[in-house]
Amino acid sequence: MDYIDRMIAVRIDADDTQEELGRILDISRAQWTKYETRTHEMSIQTFVKFCQHYGVSADYILGLGRDMDWPRG
């Protein structure tokens, strides 16, 4: 599962449509569809808004494990 799959799962789990999410993120449904179909890359600002709206960490969406040793030195 990649980060887009996780974002789709979070949206669906919240019972939000692409159109609803587009309104929340201030983008069109068509633009969000392009992200979900992997035809366009989303901006970091959109990614952050998504995480904030759903209360999920960027680490979770990106698939970074909790067992990672941070910071690396």
JSON list of N, CA and C in Angstrom, two decimals:
[
{"chain": "A", "resi": 1, "resn": "MET", "atom": "N", "xyz": [0.85, -1.17, 0.00]},
{"chain": "A", "resi": 1, "resn": "MET", "atom": "CA", "xyz": [0.00, 0.00, 0.00]},
{"chain": "A", "resi": 1, "resn": "MET", "atom": "C", "xyz": [0.90, 1.24, 0.00]},
{"chain": "A", "resi": 2, "resn": "ASP", "atom": "N", "xyz": [0.64, 2.17, -0.93]},
{"chain": "A", "resi": 2, "resn": "ASP", "atom": "CA", "xyz": [1.43, 3.40, -0.97]},
{"chain": "A", "resi": 2, "resn": "ASP", "atom": "C", "xyz": [0.65, 4.56, -0.35]},
{"chain": "A", "resi": 3, "resn": "TYR", "atom": "N", "xyz": [1.23, 5.74, -0.39]},
{"chain": "A", "resi": 3, "resn": "TYR", "atom": "CA", "xyz": [0.61, 6.88, 0.31]},
{"chain": "A", "resi": 3, "resn": "TYR", "atom": "C", "xyz": [-0.73, 7.27, -0.30]},
{"chain": "A", "resi": 4, "resn": "ILE", "atom": "N", "xyz": [-0.88, 7.13, -1.60]},
{"chain": "A", "resi": 4, "resn": "ILE", "atom": "CA", "xyz": [-2.16, 7.46, -2.23]},
{"chain": "A", "resi": 4, "resn": "ILE", "atom": "C", "xyz": [-3.23, 6.47, -1.76]},
{"chain": "A", "resi": 5, "resn": "ASP", "atom": "N", "xyz": [-2.89, 5.19, -1.71]},
{"chain": "A", "resi": 5, "resn": "ASP", "atom": "CA", "xyz": [-3.84, 4.18, -1.22]},
{"chain": "A", "resi": 5, "resn": "ASP", "atom": "C", "xyz": [-4.27, 4.51, 0.21]},
{"chain": "A", "resi": 6, "resn": "ARG", "atom": "N", "xyz": [-3.33, 4.94, 1.04]},
{"chain": "A", "resi": 6, "resn": "ARG", "atom": "CA", "xyz": [-3.68, 5.30, 2.42]},
{"chain": "A", "resi": 6, "resn": "ARG", "atom": "C", "xyz": [-4.59, 6.52, 2.46]},
{"chain": "A", "resi": 7, "resn": "MET", "atom": "N", "xyz": [-4.32, 7.49, 1.61]},
{"chain": "A", "resi": 7, "resn": "MET", "atom": "CA", "xyz": [-5.16, 8.70, 1.58]},
{"chain": "A", "resi": 7, "resn": "MET", "atom": "C", "xyz": [-6.58, 8.35, 1.12]},
{"chain": "A", "resi": 8, "resn": "ILE", "atom": "N", "xyz": [-6.69, 7.49, 0.13]},
{"chain": "A", "resi": 8, "resn": "ILE", "atom": "CA", "xyz": [-8.01, 7.06, -0.34]},
{"chain": "A", "resi": 8, "resn": "ILE", "atom": "C", "xyz": [-8.74, 6.34, 0.78]},
{"chain": "A", "resi": 9, "resn": "ALA", "atom": "N", "xyz": [-8.04, 5.44, 1.47]},
{"chain": "A", "resi": 9, "resn": "ALA", "atom": "CA", "xyz": [-8.66, 4.68, 2.57]},
{"chain": "A", "resi": 9, "resn": "ALA", "atom": "C", "xyz": [-9.14, 5.60, 3.68]},
{"chain": "A", "resi": 10, "resn": "VAL", "atom": "N", "xyz": [-8.36, 6.61, 4.02]},
{"chain": "A", "resi": 10, "resn": "VAL", "atom": "CA", "xyz": [-8.75, 7.57, 5.07]},
{"chain": "A", "resi": 10, "resn": "VAL", "atom": "C", "xyz": [-10.00, 8.33, 4.63]},
{"chain": "A", "resi": 11, "resn": "ARG", "atom": "N", "xyz": [-10.02, 8.80, 3.39]},
{"chain": "A", "resi": 11, "resn": "ARG", "atom": "CA", "xyz": [-11.18, 9.54, 2.88]},
{"chain": "A", "resi": 11, "resn": "ARG", "atom": "C", "xyz": [-12.42, 8.68, 2.90]},
{"chain": "A", "resi": 12, "resn": "ILE", "atom": "N", "xyz": [-12.32, 7.46, 2.41]},
{"chain": "A", "resi": 12, "resn": "ILE", "atom": "CA", "xyz": [-13.47, 6.56, 2.35]},
{"chain": "A", "resi": 12, "resn": "ILE", "atom": "C", "xyz": [-13.94, 6.18, 3.75]},
{"chain": "A", "resi": 13, "resn": "ASP", "atom": "N", "xyz": [-12.98, 5.94, 4.66]},
{"chain": "A", "resi": 13, "resn": "ASP", "atom": "CA", "xyz": [-13.33, 5.60, 6.03]},
{"chain": "A", "resi": 13, "resn": "ASP", "atom": "C", "xyz": [-14.12, 6.72, 6.70]},
{"chain": "A", "resi": 14, "resn": "ALA", "atom": "N", "xyz": [-13.86, 7.96, 6.30]},
{"chain": "A", "resi": 14, "resn": "ALA", "atom": "CA", "xyz": [-14.57, 9.11, 6.85]},
{"chain": "A", "resi": 14, "resn": "ALA", "atom": "C", "xyz": [-15.88, 9.37, 6.10]},
{"chain": "A", "resi": 15, "resn": "ASP", "atom": "N", "xyz": [-16.20, 8.52, 5.13]},
{"chain": "A", "resi": 15, "resn": "ASP", "atom": "CA", "xyz": [-17.42, 8.67, 4.32]},
{"chain": "A", "resi": 15, "resn": "ASP", "atom": "C", "xyz": [-17.46, 9.99, 3.57]},
{"chain": "A", "resi": 16, "resn": "ASP", "atom": "N", "xyz": [-16.30, 10.50, 3.15]},
{"chain": "A", "resi": 16, "resn": "ASP", "atom": "CA", "xyz": [-16.23, 11.72, 2.36]},
{"chain": "A", "resi": 16, "resn": "ASP", "atom": "C", "xyz": [-16.12, 11.36, 0.88]},
{"chain": "A", "resi": 17, "resn": "THR", "atom": "N", "xyz": [-16.82, 12.11, 0.05]},
{"chain": "A", "resi": 17, "resn": "THR", "atom": "CA", "xyz": [-16.67, 11.95, -1.40]},
{"chain": "A", "resi": 17, "resn": "THR", "atom": "C", "xyz": [-15.49, 12.80, -1.86]},
{"chain": "A", "resi": 18, "resn": "GLN", "atom": "N", "xyz": [-15.06, 12.56, -3.09]},
{"chain": "A", "resi": 18, "resn": "GLN", "atom": "CA", "xyz": [-14.00, 13.39, -3.65]},
{"chain": "A", "resi": 18, "resn": "GLN", "atom": "C", "xyz": [-14.44, 14.84, -3.72]},
{"chain": "A", "resi": 19, "resn": "GLU", "atom": "N", "xyz": [-15.70, 15.07, -4.03]},
{"chain": "A", "resi": 19, "resn": "GLU", "atom": "CA", "xyz": [-16.22, 16.43, -4.11]},
{"chain": "A", "resi": 19, "resn": "GLU", "atom": "C", "xyz": [-16.18, 17.12, -2.74]},
{"chain": "A", "resi": 20, "resn": "GLU", "atom": "N", "xyz": [-16.61, 16.40, -1.70]},
{"chain": "A", "resi": 20, "resn": "GLU", "atom": "CA", "xyz": [-16.57, 16.97, -0.35]},
{"chain": "A", "resi": 20, "resn": "GLU", "atom": "C", "xyz": [-15.15, 17.31, 0.07]},
{"chain": "A", "resi": 21, "resn": "LEU", "atom": "N", "xyz": [-14.23, 16.39, -0.21]},
{"chain": "A", "resi": 21, "resn": "LEU", "atom": "CA", "xyz": [-12.84, 16.64, 0.15]},
{"chain": "A", "resi": 21, "resn": "LEU", "atom": "C", "xyz": [-12.27, 17.81, -0.64]},
{"chain": "A", "resi": 22, "resn": "GLY", "atom": "N", "xyz": [-12.63, 17.91, -1.90]},
{"chain": "A", "resi": 22, "resn": "GLY", "atom": "CA", "xyz": [-12.18, 19.04, -2.70]},
{"chain": "A", "resi": 22, "resn": "GLY", "atom": "C", "xyz": [-12.60, 20.36, -2.10]},
{"chain": "A", "resi": 23, "resn": "ARG", "atom": "N", "xyz": [-13.85, 20.44, -1.64]},
{"chain": "A", "resi": 23, "resn": "ARG", "atom": "CA", "xyz": [-14.32, 21.67, -0.99]},
{"chain": "A", "resi": 23, "resn": "ARG", "atom": "C", "xyz": [-13.52, 21.97, 0.27]},
{"chain": "A", "resi": 24, "resn": "ILE", "atom": "N", "xyz": [-13.26, 20.94, 1.06]},
{"chain": "A", "resi": 24, "resn": "ILE", "atom": "CA", "xyz": [-12.51, 21.10, 2.31]},
{"chain": "A", "resi": 24, "resn": "ILE", "atom": "C", "xyz": [-11.09, 21.60, 2.02]},
{"chain": "A", "resi": 25, "resn": "LEU", "atom": "N", "xyz": [-10.47, 21.05, 0.97]},
{"chain": "A", "resi": 25, "resn": "LEU", "atom": "CA", "xyz": [-9.09, 21.41, 0.65]},
{"chain": "A", "resi": 25, "resn": "LEU", "atom": "C", "xyz": [-8.98, 22.59, -0.30]},
{"chain": "A", "resi": 26, "resn": "ASP", "atom": "N", "xyz": [-10.14, 23.13, -0.70]},
{"chain": "A", "resi": 26, "resn": "ASP", "atom": "CA", "xyz": [-10.20, 24.27, -1.61]},
{"chain": "A", "resi": 26, "resn": "ASP", "atom": "C", "xyz": [-9.60, 23.95, -2.98]},
{"chain": "A", "resi": 27, "resn": "ILE", "atom": "N", "xyz": [-9.94, 22.76, -3.48]},
{"chain": "A", "resi": 27, "resn": "ILE", "atom": "CA", "xyz": [-9.57, 22.35, -4.83]},
{"chain": "A", "resi": 27, "resn": "ILE", "atom": "C", "xyz": [-10.80, 21.71, -5.47]},
{"chain": "A", "resi": 28, "resn": "SER", "atom": "N", "xyz": [-10.75, 21.49, -6.76]},
{"chain": "A", "resi": 28, "resn": "SER", "atom": "CA", "xyz": [-11.89, 20.89, -7.44]},
{"chain": "A", "resi": 28, "resn": "SER", "atom": "C", "xyz": [-11.89, 19.37, -7.24]},
{"chain": "A", "resi": 29, "resn": "ARG", "atom": "N", "xyz": [-13.06, 18.77, -7.44]},
{"chain": "A", "resi": 29, "resn": "ARG", "atom": "CA", "xyz": [-13.15, 17.31, -7.40]},
{"chain": "A", "resi": 29, "resn": "ARG", "atom": "C", "xyz": [-12.26, 16.72, -8.47]},
{"chain": "A", "resi": 30, "resn": "ALA", "atom": "N", "xyz": [-12.25, 17.35, -9.64]},
{"chain": "A", "resi": 30, "resn": "ALA", "atom": "CA", "xyz": [-11.42, 16.85, -10.74]},
{"chain": "A", "resi": 30, "resn": "ALA", "atom": "C", "xyz": [-9.94, 16.84, -10.36]},
{"chain": "A", "resi": 31, "resn": "GLN", "atom": "N", "xyz": [-9.50, 17.88, -9.65]},
{"chain": "A", "resi": 31, "resn": "GLN", "atom": "CA", "xyz": [-8.10, 17.92, -9.23]},
{"chain": "A", "resi": 31, "resn": "GLN", "atom": "C", "xyz": [-7.81, 16.80, -8.24]},
{"chain": "A", "resi": 32, "resn": "TRP", "atom": "N", "xyz": [-8.72, 16.58, -7.29]},
{"chain": "A", "resi": 32, "resn": "TRP", "atom": "CA", "xyz": [-8.49, 15.50, -6.33]},
{"chain": "A", "resi": 32, "resn": "TRP", "atom": "C", "xyz": [-8.46, 14.15, -7.04]},
{"chain": "A", "resi": 33, "resn": "THR", "atom": "N", "xyz": [-9.32, 13.97, -8.03]},
{"chain": "A", "resi": 33, "resn": "THR", "atom": "CA", "xyz": [-9.33, 12.72, -8.81]},
{"chain": "A", "resi": 33, "resn": "THR", "atom": "C", "xyz": [-7.98, 12.49, -9.47]},
{"chain": "A", "resi": 34, "resn": "LYS", "atom": "N", "xyz": [-7.37, 13.54, -9.97]},
{"chain": "A", "resi": 34, "resn": "LYS", "atom": "CA", "xyz": [-6.04, 13.42, -10.60]},
{"chain": "A", "resi": 34, "resn": "LYS", "atom": "C", "xyz": [-5.01, 12.93, -9.60]},
{"chain": "A", "resi": 35, "resn": "TYR", "atom": "N", "xyz": [-5.14, 13.36, -8.35]},
{"chain": "A", "resi": 35, "resn": "TYR", "atom": "CA", "xyz": [-4.21, 12.87, -7.32]},
{"chain": "A", "resi": 35, "resn": "TYR", "atom": "C", "xyz": [-4.45, 11.39, -7.05]},
{"chain": "A", "resi": 36, "resn": "GLU", "atom": "N", "xyz": [-5.72, 11.02, -6.89]},
{"chain": "A", "resi": 36, "resn": "GLU", "atom": "CA", "xyz": [-6.05, 9.62, -6.57]},
{"chain": "A", "resi": 36, "resn": "GLU", "atom": "C", "xyz": [-5.72, 8.67, -7.73]},
{"chain": "A", "resi": 37, "resn": "THR", "atom": "N", "xyz": [-5.77, 9.15, -8.94]},
{"chain": "A", "resi": 37, "resn": "THR", "atom": "CA", "xyz": [-5.44, 8.30, -10.09]},
{"chain": "A", "resi": 37, "resn": "THR", "atom": "C", "xyz": [-3.97, 8.40, -10.47]},
{"chain": "A", "resi": 38, "resn": "ARG", "atom": "N", "xyz": [-3.24, 9.17, -9.68]},
{"chain": "A", "resi": 38, "resn": "ARG", "atom": "CA", "xyz": [-1.78, 9.29, -9.83]},
{"chain": "A", "resi": 38, "resn": "ARG", "atom": "C", "xyz": [-1.36, 9.94, -11.15]},
{"chain": "A", "resi": 39, "resn": "THR", "atom": "N", "xyz": [-2.20, 10.81, -11.70]},
{"chain": "A", "resi": 39, "resn": "THR", "atom": "CA", "xyz": [-1.83, 11.51, -12.92]},
{"chain": "A", "resi": 39, "resn": "THR", "atom": "C", "xyz": [-1.19, 12.87, -12.62]},
{"chain": "A", "resi": 40, "resn": "HIS", "atom": "N", "xyz": [-1.34, 13.35, -11.39]},
{"chain": "A", "resi": 40, "resn": "HIS", "atom": "CA", "xyz": [-0.72, 14.60, -10.94]},
{"chain": "A", "resi": 40, "resn": "HIS", "atom": "C", "xyz": [-0.21, 14.43, -9.52]},
{"chain": "A", "resi": 41, "resn": "GLU", "atom": "N", "xyz": [0.87, 15.13, -9.21]},
{"chain": "A", "resi": 41, "resn": "GLU", "atom": "CA", "xyz": [1.41, 15.13, -7.86]},
{"chain": "A", "resi": 41, "resn": "GLU", "atom": "C", "xyz": [0.78, 16.28, -7.08]},
{"chain": "A", "resi": 42, "resn": "MET", "atom": "N", "xyz": [0.42, 16.04, -5.84]},
{"chain": "A", "resi": 42, "resn": "MET", "atom": "CA", "xyz": [-0.16, 17.11, -5.03]},
{"chain": "A", "resi": 42, "resn": "MET", "atom": "C", "xyz": [0.94, 17.92, -4.37]},
{"chain": "A", "resi": 43, "resn": "SER", "atom": "N", "xyz": [0.59, 19.15, -4.05]},
{"chain": "A", "resi": 43, "resn": "SER", "atom": "CA", "xyz": [1.55, 20.02, -3.37]},
{"chain": "A", "resi": 43, "resn": "SER", "atom": "C", "xyz": [1.66, 19.58, -1.91]},
{"chain": "A", "resi": 44, "resn": "ILE", "atom": "N", "xyz": [2.74, 19.97, -1.30]},
{"chain": "A", "resi": 44, "resn": "ILE", "atom": "CA", "xyz": [2.93, 19.66, 0.12]},
{"chain": "A", "resi": 44, "resn": "ILE", "atom": "C", "xyz": [1.87, 20.37, 0.95]},
{"chain": "A", "resi": 45, "resn": "GLN", "atom": "N", "xyz": [1.43, 21.55, 0.50]},
{"chain": "A", "resi": 45, "resn": "GLN", "atom": "CA", "xyz": [0.39, 22.28, 1.23]},
{"chain": "A", "resi": 45, "resn": "GLN", "atom": "C", "xyz": [-0.92, 21.49, 1.24]},
{"chain": "A", "resi": 46, "resn": "THR", "atom": "N", "xyz": [-1.27, 20.90, 0.11]},
{"chain": "A", "resi": 46, "resn": "THR", "atom": "CA", "xyz": [-2.49, 20.08, 0.04]},
{"chain": "A", "resi": 46, "resn": "THR", "atom": "C", "xyz": [-2.34, 18.85, 0.91]},
{"chain": "A", "resi": 47, "resn": "PHE", "atom": "N", "xyz": [-1.17, 18.23, 0.88]},
{"chain": "A", "resi": 47, "resn": "PHE", "atom": "CA", "xyz": [-0.90, 17.05, 1.70]},
{"chain": "A", "resi": 47, "resn": "PHE", "atom": "C", "xyz": [-1.05, 17.39, 3.19]},
{"chain": "A", "resi": 48, "resn": "VAL", "atom": "N", "xyz": [-0.50, 18.51, 3.61]},
{"chain": "A", "resi": 48, "resn": "VAL", "atom": "CA", "xyz": [-0.59, 18.93, 5.01]},
{"chain": "A", "resi": 48, "resn": "VAL", "atom": "C", "xyz": [-2.05, 19.20, 5.39]},
{"chain": "A", "resi": 49, "resn": "LYS", "atom": "N", "xyz": [-2.79, 19.91, 4.53]},
{"chain": "A", "resi": 49, "resn": "LYS", "atom": "CA", "xyz": [-4.21, 20.18, 4.81]},
{"chain": "A", "resi": 49, "resn": "LYS", "atom": "C", "xyz": [-4.98, 18.88, 4.98]},
{"chain": "A", "resi": 50, "resn": "PHE", "atom": "N", "xyz": [-4.69, 17.89, 4.13]},
{"chain": "A", "resi": 50, "resn": "PHE", "atom": "CA", "xyz": [-5.35, 16.58, 4.21]},
{"chain": "A", "resi": 50, "resn": "PHE", "atom": "C", "xyz": [-5.09, 15.96, 5.58]},
{"chain": "A", "resi": 51, "resn": "CYS", "atom": "N", "xyz": [-3.82, 15.91, 5.98]},
{"chain": "A", "resi": 51, "resn": "CYS", "atom": "CA", "xyz": [-3.45, 15.30, 7.26]},
{"chain": "A", "resi": 51, "resn": "CYS", "atom": "C", "xyz": [-4.11, 16.03, 8.42]},
{"chain": "A", "resi": 52, "resn": "GLN", "atom": "N", "xyz": [-4.12, 17.35, 8.36]},
{"chain": "A", "resi": 52, "resn": "GLN", "atom": "CA", "xyz": [-4.73, 18.13, 9.44]},
{"chain": "A", "resi": 52, "resn": "GLN", "atom": "C", "xyz": [-6.23, 17.90, 9.50]},
{"chain": "A", "resi": 53, "resn": "HIS", "atom": "N", "xyz": [-6.88, 17.88, 8.36]},
{"chain": "A", "resi": 53, "resn": "HIS", "atom": "CA", "xyz": [-8.33, 17.68, 8.33]},
{"chain": "A", "resi": 53, "resn": "HIS", "atom": "C", "xyz": [-8.73, 16.34, 8.95]},
{"chain": "A", "resi": 54, "resn": "TYR", "atom": "N", "xyz": [-8.01, 15.28, 8.58]},
{"chain": "A", "resi": 54, "resn": "TYR", "atom": "CA", "xyz": [-8.37, 13.95, 9.07]},
{"chain": "A", "resi": 54, "resn": "TYR", "atom": "C", "xyz": [-7.68, 13.57, 10.38]},
{"chain": "A", "resi": 55, "resn": "GLY", "atom": "N", "xyz": [-6.77, 14.40, 10.85]},
{"chain": "A", "resi": 55, "resn": "GLY", "atom": "CA", "xyz": [-6.09, 14.11, 12.10]},
{"chain": "A", "resi": 55, "resn": "GLY", "atom": "C", "xyz": [-5.18, 12.90, 12.01]},
{"chain": "A", "resi": 56, "resn": "VAL", "atom": "N", "xyz": [-4.56, 12.73, 10.85]},
{"chain": "A", "resi": 56, "resn": "VAL", "atom": "CA", "xyz": [-3.62, 11.63, 10.67]},
{"chain": "A", "resi": 56, "resn": "VAL", "atom": "C", "xyz": [-2.22, 12.20, 10.49]},
{"chain": "A", "resi": 57, "resn": "SER", "atom": "N", "xyz": [-1.23, 11.45, 10.91]},
{"chain": "A", "resi": 57, "resn": "SER", "atom": "CA", "xyz": [0.14, 11.94, 10.78]},
{"chain": "A", "resi": 57, "resn": "SER", "atom": "C", "xyz": [0.65, 11.71, 9.36]},
{"chain": "A", "resi": 58, "resn": "ALA", "atom": "N", "xyz": [1.54, 12.58, 8.94]},
{"chain": "A", "resi": 58, "resn": "ALA", "atom": "CA", "xyz": [2.19, 12.41, 7.64]},
{"chain": "A", "resi": 58, "resn": "ALA", "atom": "C", "xyz": [2.98, 11.11, 7.62]},
{"chain": "A", "resi": 59, "resn": "ASP", "atom": "N", "xyz": [3.58, 10.75, 8.76]},
{"chain": "A", "resi": 59, "resn": "ASP", "atom": "CA", "xyz": [4.33, 9.49, 8.84]},
{"chain": "A", "resi": 59, "resn": "ASP", "atom": "C", "xyz": [3.44, 8.31, 8.51]},
{"chain": "A", "resi": 60, "resn": "TYR", "atom": "N", "xyz": [2.22, 8.30, 9.05]},
{"chain": "A", "resi": 60, "resn": "TYR", "atom": "CA", "xyz": [1.29, 7.20, 8.76]},
{"chain": "A", "resi": 60, "resn": "TYR", "atom": "C", "xyz": [0.98, 7.16, 7.26]},
{"chain": "A", "resi": 61, "resn": "ILE", "atom": "N", "xyz": [0.62, 8.29, 6.69]},
{"chain": "A", "resi": 61, "resn": "ILE", "atom": "CA", "xyz": [0.25, 8.34, 5.27]},
{"chain": "A", "resi": 61, "resn": "ILE", "atom": "C", "xyz": [1.43, 7.89, 4.41]},
{"chain": "A", "resi": 62, "resn": "LEU", "atom": "N", "xyz": [2.63, 8.30, 4.77]},
{"chain": "A", "resi": 62, "resn": "LEU", "atom": "CA", "xyz": [3.81, 7.96, 3.98]},
{"chain": "A", "resi": 62, "resn": "LEU", "atom": "C", "xyz": [4.33, 6.55, 4.25]},
{"chain": "A", "resi": 63, "resn": "GLY", "atom": "N", "xyz": [3.76, 5.88, 5.24]},
{"chain": "A", "resi": 63, "resn": "GLY", "atom": "CA", "xyz": [4.16, 4.51, 5.52]},
{"chain": "A", "resi": 63, "resn": "GLY", "atom": "C", "xyz": [5.45, 4.38, 6.31]},
{"chain": "A", "resi": 64, "resn": "LEU", "atom": "N", "xyz": [5.80, 5.43, 7.05]},
{"chain": "A", "resi": 64, "resn": "LEU", "atom": "CA", "xyz": [7.02, 5.37, 7.86]},
{"chain": "A", "resi": 64, "resn": "LEU", "atom": "C", "xyz": [6.69, 4.67, 9.17]},
{"chain": "A", "resi": 65, "resn": "GLY", "atom": "N", "xyz": [7.44, 3.66, 9.47]},
{"chain": "A", "resi": 65, "resn": "GLY", "atom": "CA", "xyz": [7.18, 2.84, 10.65]},
{"chain": "A", "resi": 65, "resn": "GLY", "atom": "C", "xyz": [7.50, 3.53, 11.95]},
{"chain": "A", "resi": 66, "resn": "ARG", "atom": "N", "xyz": [6.82, 3.10, 12.99]},
{"chain": "A", "resi": 66, "resn": "ARG", "atom": "CA", "xyz": [7.07, 3.65, 14.32]},
{"chain": "A", "resi": 66, "resn": "ARG", "atom": "C", "xyz": [8.40, 3.19, 14.88]},
{"chain": "A", "resi": 67, "resn": "ASP", "atom": "N", "xyz": [8.95, 2.13, 14.32]},
{"chain": "A", "resi": 67, "resn": "ASP", "atom": "CA", "xyz": [10.20, 1.58, 14.84]},
{"chain": "A", "resi": 67, "resn": "ASP", "atom": "C", "xyz": [11.43, 2.26, 14.25]},
{"chain": "A", "resi": 68, "resn": "MET", "atom": "N", "xyz": [11.22, 3.29, 13.45]},
{"chain": "A", "resi": 68, "resn": "MET", "atom": "CA", "xyz": [12.36, 3.99, 12.86]},
{"chain": "A", "resi": 68, "resn": "MET", "atom": "C", "xyz": [13.07, 4.80, 13.95]},
{"chain": "A", "resi": 69, "resn": "ASP", "atom": "N", "xyz": [14.36, 4.82, 13.89]},
{"chain": "A", "resi": 69, "resn": "ASP", "atom": "CA", "xyz": [15.19, 5.51, 14.88]},
{"chain": "A", "resi": 69, "resn": "ASP", "atom": "C", "xyz": [15.43, 6.94, 14.42]},
{"chain": "A", "resi": 70, "resn": "TRP", "atom": "N", "xyz": [14.70, 7.91, 15.05]},
{"chain": "A", "resi": 70, "resn": "TRP", "atom": "CA", "xyz": [14.82, 9.33, 14.69]},
{"chain": "A", "resi": 70, "resn": "TRP", "atom": "C", "xyz": [15.32, 10.10, 15.89]},
{"chain": "A", "resi": 71, "resn": "PRO", "atom": "N", "xyz": [16.08, 11.14, 15.75]},
{"chain": "A", "resi": 71, "resn": "PRO", "atom": "CA", "xyz": [16.83, 11.46, 14.52]},
{"chain": "A", "resi": 71, "resn": "PRO", "atom": "C", "xyz": [18.02, 10.55, 14.38]},
{"chain": "A", "resi": 72, "resn": "ARG", "atom": "N", "xyz": [18.44, 10.42, 13.18]},
{"chain": "A", "resi": 72, "resn": "ARG", "atom": "CA", "xyz": [19.61, 9.57, 12.92]},
{"chain": "A", "resi": 72, "resn": "ARG", "atom": "C", "xyz": [20.85, 10.40, 13.11]},
{"chain": "A", "resi": 73, "resn": "GLY", "atom": "N", "xyz": [21.83, 9.83, 13.73]},
{"chain": "A", "resi": 73, "resn": "GLY", "atom": "CA", "xyz": [23.00, 10.63, 14.00]},
{"chain": "A", "resi": 73, "resn": "GLY", "atom": "C", "xyz": [24.28, 10.01, 13.72]}
]
